[in-house]
JSON list of C-alpha atoms in Angstrom, two decimals:
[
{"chain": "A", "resi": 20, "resn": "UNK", "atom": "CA", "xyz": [-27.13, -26.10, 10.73]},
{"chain": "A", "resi": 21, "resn": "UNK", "atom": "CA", "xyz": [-23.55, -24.90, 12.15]},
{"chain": "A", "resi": 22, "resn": "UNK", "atom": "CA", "xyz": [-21.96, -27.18, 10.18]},
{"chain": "A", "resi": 23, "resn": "UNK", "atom": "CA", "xyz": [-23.33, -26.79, 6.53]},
{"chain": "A", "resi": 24, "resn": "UNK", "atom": "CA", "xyz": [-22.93, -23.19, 7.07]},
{"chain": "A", "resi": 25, "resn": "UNK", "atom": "CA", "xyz": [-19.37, -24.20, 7.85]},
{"chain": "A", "resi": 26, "resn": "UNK", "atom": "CA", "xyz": [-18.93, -26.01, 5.26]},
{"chain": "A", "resi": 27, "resn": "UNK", "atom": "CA", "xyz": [-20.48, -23.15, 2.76]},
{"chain": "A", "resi": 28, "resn": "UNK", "atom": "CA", "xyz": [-18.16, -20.60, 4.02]},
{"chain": "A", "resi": 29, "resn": "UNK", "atom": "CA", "xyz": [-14.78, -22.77, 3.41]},
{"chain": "A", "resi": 30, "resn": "UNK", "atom": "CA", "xyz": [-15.92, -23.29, 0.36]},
{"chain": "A", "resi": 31, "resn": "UNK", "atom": "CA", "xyz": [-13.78, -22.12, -2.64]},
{"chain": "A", "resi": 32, "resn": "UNK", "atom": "CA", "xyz": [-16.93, -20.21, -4.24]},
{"chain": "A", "resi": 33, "resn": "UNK", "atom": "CA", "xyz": [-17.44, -18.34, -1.10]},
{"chain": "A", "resi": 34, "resn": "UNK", "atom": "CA", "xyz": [-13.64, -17.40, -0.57]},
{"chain": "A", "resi": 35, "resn": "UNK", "atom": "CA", "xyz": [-14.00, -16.28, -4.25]},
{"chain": "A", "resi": 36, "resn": "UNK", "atom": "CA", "xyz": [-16.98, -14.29, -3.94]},
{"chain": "A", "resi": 37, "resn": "UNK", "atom": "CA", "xyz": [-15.20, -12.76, -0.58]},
{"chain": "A", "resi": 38, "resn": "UNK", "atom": "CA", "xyz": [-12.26, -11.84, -2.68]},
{"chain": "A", "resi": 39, "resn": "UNK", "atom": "CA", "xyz": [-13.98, -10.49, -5.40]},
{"chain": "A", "resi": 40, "resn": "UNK", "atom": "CA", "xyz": [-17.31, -8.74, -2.90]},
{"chain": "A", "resi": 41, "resn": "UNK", "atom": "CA", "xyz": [-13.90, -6.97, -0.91]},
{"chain": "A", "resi": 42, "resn": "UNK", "atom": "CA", "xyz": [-11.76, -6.05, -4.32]},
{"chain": "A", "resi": 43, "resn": "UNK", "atom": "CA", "xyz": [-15.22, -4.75, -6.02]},
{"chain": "A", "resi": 44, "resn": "UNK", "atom": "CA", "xyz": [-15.84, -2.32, -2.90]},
{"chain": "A", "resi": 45, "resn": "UNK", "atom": "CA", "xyz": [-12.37, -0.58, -2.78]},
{"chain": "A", "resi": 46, "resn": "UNK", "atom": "CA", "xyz": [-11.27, -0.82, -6.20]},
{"chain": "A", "resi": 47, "resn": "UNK", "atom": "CA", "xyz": [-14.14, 1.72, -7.23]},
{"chain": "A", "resi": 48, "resn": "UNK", "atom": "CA", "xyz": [-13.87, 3.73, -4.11]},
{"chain": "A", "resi": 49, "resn": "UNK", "atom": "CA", "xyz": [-10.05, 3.90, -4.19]},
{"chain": "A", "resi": 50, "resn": "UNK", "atom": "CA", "xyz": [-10.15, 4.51, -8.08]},
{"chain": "A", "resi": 51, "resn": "UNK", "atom": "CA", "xyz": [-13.32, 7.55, -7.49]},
{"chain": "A", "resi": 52, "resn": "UNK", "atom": "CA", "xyz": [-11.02, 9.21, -4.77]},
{"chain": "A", "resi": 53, "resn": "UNK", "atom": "CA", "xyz": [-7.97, 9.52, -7.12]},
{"chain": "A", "resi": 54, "resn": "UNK", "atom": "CA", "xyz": [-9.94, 11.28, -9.65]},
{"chain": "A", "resi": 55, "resn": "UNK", "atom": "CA", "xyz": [-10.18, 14.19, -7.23]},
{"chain": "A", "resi": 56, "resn": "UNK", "atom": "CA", "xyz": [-6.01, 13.78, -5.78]},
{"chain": "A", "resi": 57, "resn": "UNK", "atom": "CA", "xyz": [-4.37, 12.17, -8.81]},
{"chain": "A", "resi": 58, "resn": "UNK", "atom": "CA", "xyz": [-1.92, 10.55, -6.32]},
{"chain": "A", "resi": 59, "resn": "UNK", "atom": "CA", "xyz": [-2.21, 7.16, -8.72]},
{"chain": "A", "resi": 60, "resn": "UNK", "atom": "CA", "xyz": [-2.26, 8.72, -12.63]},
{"chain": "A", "resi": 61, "resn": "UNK", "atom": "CA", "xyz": [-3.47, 11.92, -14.04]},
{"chain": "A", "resi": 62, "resn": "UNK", "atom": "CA", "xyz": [-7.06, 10.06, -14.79]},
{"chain": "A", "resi": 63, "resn": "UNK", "atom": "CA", "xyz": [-7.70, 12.98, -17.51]},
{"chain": "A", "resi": 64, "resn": "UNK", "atom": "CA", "xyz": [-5.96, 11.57, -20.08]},
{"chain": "A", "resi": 65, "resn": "UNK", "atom": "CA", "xyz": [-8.46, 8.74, -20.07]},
{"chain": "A", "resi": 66, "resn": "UNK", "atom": "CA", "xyz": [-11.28, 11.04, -21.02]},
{"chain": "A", "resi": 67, "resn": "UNK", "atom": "CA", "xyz": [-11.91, 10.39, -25.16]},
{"chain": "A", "resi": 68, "resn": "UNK", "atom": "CA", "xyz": [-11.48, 13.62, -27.04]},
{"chain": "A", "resi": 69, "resn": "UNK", "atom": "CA", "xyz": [-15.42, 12.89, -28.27]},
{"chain": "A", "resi": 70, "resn": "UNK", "atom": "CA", "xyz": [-16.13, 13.73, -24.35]},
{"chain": "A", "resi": 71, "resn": "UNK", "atom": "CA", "xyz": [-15.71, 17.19, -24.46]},
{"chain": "A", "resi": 72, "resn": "UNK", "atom": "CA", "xyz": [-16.85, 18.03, -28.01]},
{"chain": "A", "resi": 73, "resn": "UNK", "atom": "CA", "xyz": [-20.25, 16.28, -27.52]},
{"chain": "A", "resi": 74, "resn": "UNK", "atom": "CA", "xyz": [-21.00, 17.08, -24.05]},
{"chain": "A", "resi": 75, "resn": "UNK", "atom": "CA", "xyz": [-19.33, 20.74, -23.95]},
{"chain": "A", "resi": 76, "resn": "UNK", "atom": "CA", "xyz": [-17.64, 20.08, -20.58]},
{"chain": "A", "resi": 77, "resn": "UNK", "atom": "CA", "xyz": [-13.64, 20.29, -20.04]},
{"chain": "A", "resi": 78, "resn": "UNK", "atom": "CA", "xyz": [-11.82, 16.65, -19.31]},
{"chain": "A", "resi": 79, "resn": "UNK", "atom": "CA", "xyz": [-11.34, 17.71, -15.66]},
{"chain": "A", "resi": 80, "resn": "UNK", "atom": "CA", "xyz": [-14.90, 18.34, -14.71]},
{"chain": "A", "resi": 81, "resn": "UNK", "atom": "CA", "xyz": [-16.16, 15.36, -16.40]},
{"chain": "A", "resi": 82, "resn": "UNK", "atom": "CA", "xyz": [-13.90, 13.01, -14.52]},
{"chain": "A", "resi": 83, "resn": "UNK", "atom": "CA", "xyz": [-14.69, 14.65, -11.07]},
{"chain": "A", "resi": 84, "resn": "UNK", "atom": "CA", "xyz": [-18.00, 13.39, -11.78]},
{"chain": "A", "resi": 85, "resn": "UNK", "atom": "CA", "xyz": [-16.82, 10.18, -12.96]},
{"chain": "A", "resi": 86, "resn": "UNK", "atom": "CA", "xyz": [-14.75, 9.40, -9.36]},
{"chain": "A", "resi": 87, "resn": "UNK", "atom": "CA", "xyz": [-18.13, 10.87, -7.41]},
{"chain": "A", "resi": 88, "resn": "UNK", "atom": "CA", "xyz": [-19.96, 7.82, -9.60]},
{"chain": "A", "resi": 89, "resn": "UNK", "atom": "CA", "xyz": [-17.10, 5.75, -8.60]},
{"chain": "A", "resi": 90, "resn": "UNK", "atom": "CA", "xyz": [-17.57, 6.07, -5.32]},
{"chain": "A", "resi": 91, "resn": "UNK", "atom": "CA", "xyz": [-21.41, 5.55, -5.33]},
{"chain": "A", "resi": 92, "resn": "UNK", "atom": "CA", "xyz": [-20.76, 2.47, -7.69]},
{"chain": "A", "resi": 93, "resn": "UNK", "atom": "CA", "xyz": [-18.41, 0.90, -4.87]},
{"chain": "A", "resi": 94, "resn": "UNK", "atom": "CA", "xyz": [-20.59, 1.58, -2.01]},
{"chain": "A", "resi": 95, "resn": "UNK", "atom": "CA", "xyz": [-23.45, -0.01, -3.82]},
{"chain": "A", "resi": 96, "resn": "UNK", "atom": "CA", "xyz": [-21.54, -3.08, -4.10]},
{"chain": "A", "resi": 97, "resn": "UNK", "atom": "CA", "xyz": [-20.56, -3.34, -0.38]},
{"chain": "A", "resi": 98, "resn": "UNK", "atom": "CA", "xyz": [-24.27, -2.83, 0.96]},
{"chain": "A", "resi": 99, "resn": "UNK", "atom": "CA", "xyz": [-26.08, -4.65, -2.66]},
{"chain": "A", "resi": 100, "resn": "UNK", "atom": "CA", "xyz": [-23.53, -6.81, -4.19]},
{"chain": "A", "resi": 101, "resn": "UNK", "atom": "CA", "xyz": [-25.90, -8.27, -6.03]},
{"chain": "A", "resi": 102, "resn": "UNK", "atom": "CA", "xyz": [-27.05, -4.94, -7.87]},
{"chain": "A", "resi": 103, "resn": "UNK", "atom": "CA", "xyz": [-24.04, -3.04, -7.57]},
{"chain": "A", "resi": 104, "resn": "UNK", "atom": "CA", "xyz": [-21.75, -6.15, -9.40]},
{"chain": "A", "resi": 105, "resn": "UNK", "atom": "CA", "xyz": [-23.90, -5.40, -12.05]},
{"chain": "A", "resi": 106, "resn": "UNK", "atom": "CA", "xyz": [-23.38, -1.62, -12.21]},
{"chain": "A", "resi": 107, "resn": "UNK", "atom": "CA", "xyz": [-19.57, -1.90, -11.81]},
{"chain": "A", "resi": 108, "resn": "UNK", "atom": "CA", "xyz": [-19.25, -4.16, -14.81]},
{"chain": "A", "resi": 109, "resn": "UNK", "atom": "CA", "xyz": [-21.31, -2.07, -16.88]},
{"chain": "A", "resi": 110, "resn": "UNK", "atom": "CA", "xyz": [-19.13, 0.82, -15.95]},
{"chain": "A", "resi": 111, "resn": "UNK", "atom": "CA", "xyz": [-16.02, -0.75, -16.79]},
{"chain": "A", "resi": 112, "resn": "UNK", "atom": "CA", "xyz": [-17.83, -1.25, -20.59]},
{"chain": "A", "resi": 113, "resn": "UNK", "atom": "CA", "xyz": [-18.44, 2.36, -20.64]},
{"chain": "A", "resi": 114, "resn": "UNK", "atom": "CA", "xyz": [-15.22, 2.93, -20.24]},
{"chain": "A", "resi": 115, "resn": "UNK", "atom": "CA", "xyz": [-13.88, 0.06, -22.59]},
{"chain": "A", "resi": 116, "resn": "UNK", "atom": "CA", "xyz": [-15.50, 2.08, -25.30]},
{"chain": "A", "resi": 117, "resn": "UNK", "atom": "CA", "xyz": [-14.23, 5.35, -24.20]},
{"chain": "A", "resi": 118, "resn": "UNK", "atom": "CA", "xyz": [-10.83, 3.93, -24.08]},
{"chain": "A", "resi": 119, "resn": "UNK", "atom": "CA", "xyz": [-11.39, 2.16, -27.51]},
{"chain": "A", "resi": 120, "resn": "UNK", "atom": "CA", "xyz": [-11.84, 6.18, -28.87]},
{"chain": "A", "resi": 121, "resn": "UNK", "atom": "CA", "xyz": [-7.98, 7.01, -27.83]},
{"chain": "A", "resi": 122, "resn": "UNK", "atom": "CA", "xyz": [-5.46, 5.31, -29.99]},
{"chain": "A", "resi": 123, "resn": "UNK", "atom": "CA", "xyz": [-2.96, 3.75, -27.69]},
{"chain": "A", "resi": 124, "resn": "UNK", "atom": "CA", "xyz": [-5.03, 2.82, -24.87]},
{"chain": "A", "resi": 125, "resn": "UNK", "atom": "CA", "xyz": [-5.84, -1.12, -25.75]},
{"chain": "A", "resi": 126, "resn": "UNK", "atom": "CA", "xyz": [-3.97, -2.70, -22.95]},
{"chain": "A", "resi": 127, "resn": "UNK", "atom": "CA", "xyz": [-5.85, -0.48, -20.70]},
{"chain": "A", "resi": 128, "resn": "UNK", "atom": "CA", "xyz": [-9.08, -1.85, -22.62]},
{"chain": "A", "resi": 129, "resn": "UNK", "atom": "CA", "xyz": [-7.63, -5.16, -22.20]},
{"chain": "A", "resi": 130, "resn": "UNK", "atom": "CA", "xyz": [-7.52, -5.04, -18.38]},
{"chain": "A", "resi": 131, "resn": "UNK", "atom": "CA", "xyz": [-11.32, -3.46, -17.92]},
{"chain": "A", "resi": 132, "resn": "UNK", "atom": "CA", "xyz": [-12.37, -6.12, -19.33]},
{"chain": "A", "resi": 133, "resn": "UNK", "atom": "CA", "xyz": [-10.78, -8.64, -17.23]},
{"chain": "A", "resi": 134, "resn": "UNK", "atom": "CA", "xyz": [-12.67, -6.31, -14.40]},
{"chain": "A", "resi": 135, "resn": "UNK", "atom": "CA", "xyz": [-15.58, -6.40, -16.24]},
{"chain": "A", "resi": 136, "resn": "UNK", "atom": "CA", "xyz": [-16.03, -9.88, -16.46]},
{"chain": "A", "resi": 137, "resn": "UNK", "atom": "CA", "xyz": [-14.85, -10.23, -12.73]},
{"chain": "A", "resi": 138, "resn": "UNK", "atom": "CA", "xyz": [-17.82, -8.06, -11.82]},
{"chain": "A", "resi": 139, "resn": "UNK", "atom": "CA", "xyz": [-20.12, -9.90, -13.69]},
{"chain": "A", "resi": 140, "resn": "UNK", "atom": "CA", "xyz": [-18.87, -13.26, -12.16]},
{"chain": "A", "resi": 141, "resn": "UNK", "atom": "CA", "xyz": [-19.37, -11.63, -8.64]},
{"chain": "A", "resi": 142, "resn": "UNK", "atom": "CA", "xyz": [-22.83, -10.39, -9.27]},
{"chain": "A", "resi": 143, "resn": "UNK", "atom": "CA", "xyz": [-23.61, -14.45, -10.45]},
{"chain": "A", "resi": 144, "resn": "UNK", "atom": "CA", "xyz": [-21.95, -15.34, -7.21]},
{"chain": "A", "resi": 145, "resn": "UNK", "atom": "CA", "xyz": [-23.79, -12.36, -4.86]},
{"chain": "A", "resi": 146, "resn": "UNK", "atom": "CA", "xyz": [-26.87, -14.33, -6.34]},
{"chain": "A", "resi": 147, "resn": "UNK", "atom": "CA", "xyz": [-26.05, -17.64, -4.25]},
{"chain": "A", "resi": 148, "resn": "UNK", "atom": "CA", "xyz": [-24.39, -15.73, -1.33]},
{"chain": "A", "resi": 149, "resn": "UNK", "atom": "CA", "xyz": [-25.13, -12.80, -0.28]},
{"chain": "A", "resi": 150, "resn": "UNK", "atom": "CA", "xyz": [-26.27, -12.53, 3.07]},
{"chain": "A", "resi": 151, "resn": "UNK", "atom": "CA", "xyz": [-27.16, -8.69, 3.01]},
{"chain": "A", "resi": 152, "resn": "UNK", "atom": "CA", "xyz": [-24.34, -7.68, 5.44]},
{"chain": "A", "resi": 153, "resn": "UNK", "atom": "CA", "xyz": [-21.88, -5.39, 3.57]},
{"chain": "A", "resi": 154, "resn": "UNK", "atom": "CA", "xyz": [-18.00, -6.13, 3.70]}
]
């Protein structure tokens, strides 16, 4: 048994779903903390001008909440990769449309996503590895 489990875990679909299980867990987290410091970018500029005039709530405030779902979103995929893979990618489409709302923003749509599809490929890879011990 020691050595097929050996053999699993050298394998270049479990380093991948490693990589992608540990970048999936901070990335959020990292990315939900800035919203609230703004030591990386000033993350209200990201917020679509629709935002504001259809939910009546200033740029600011809404992307406070958006780093506190963030957070939750990156802590779900260190304990439930499986189910939080699946949130994270459907987060980064969220935002892919928001973005595609603010002219000038397509490289940053671009990039999501890359990390959208990343997510998705680690939630398909969660499926045949996950062991239920977070990061």
């Amino acid at each position: 048994m020691a050595t097929v489990s050996a053999v699993r875990t050298s394998s270049p679909a479990y380093q991948a779903y490693q990589i992608l299980h540990l970048a999936f867990t901070v990335a959020p987290i990292v990315a939900g903390a800035d919203k609230f410091f703004h030591f990386l970018v000033d993350w209200d500029q990201y917020v679509s001008p629709l935002i504001p005039q259809t939910l009546h709530i200033a740029p600011h405030t809404f992307m406070l909440g958006v780093g506190v779902i963030e957070i939750i979103a990156g802590l779900l995929v260190a304990f439930m990769p499986m189910v939080g893979a699946w949130v994270v990618g459907a987060w980064l489409c969220g935002i892919i449309l928001n973005l595609l709302s603010i002219p000038g923003y397509f490289d940053i749509v671009l990039r999501d996503l890359g990390l959208a599809l990343g997510a998705f490929a680690l939630a398909r890879l969660a499926a045949e590895f996950d062991t239920g011990v977070a990061v």
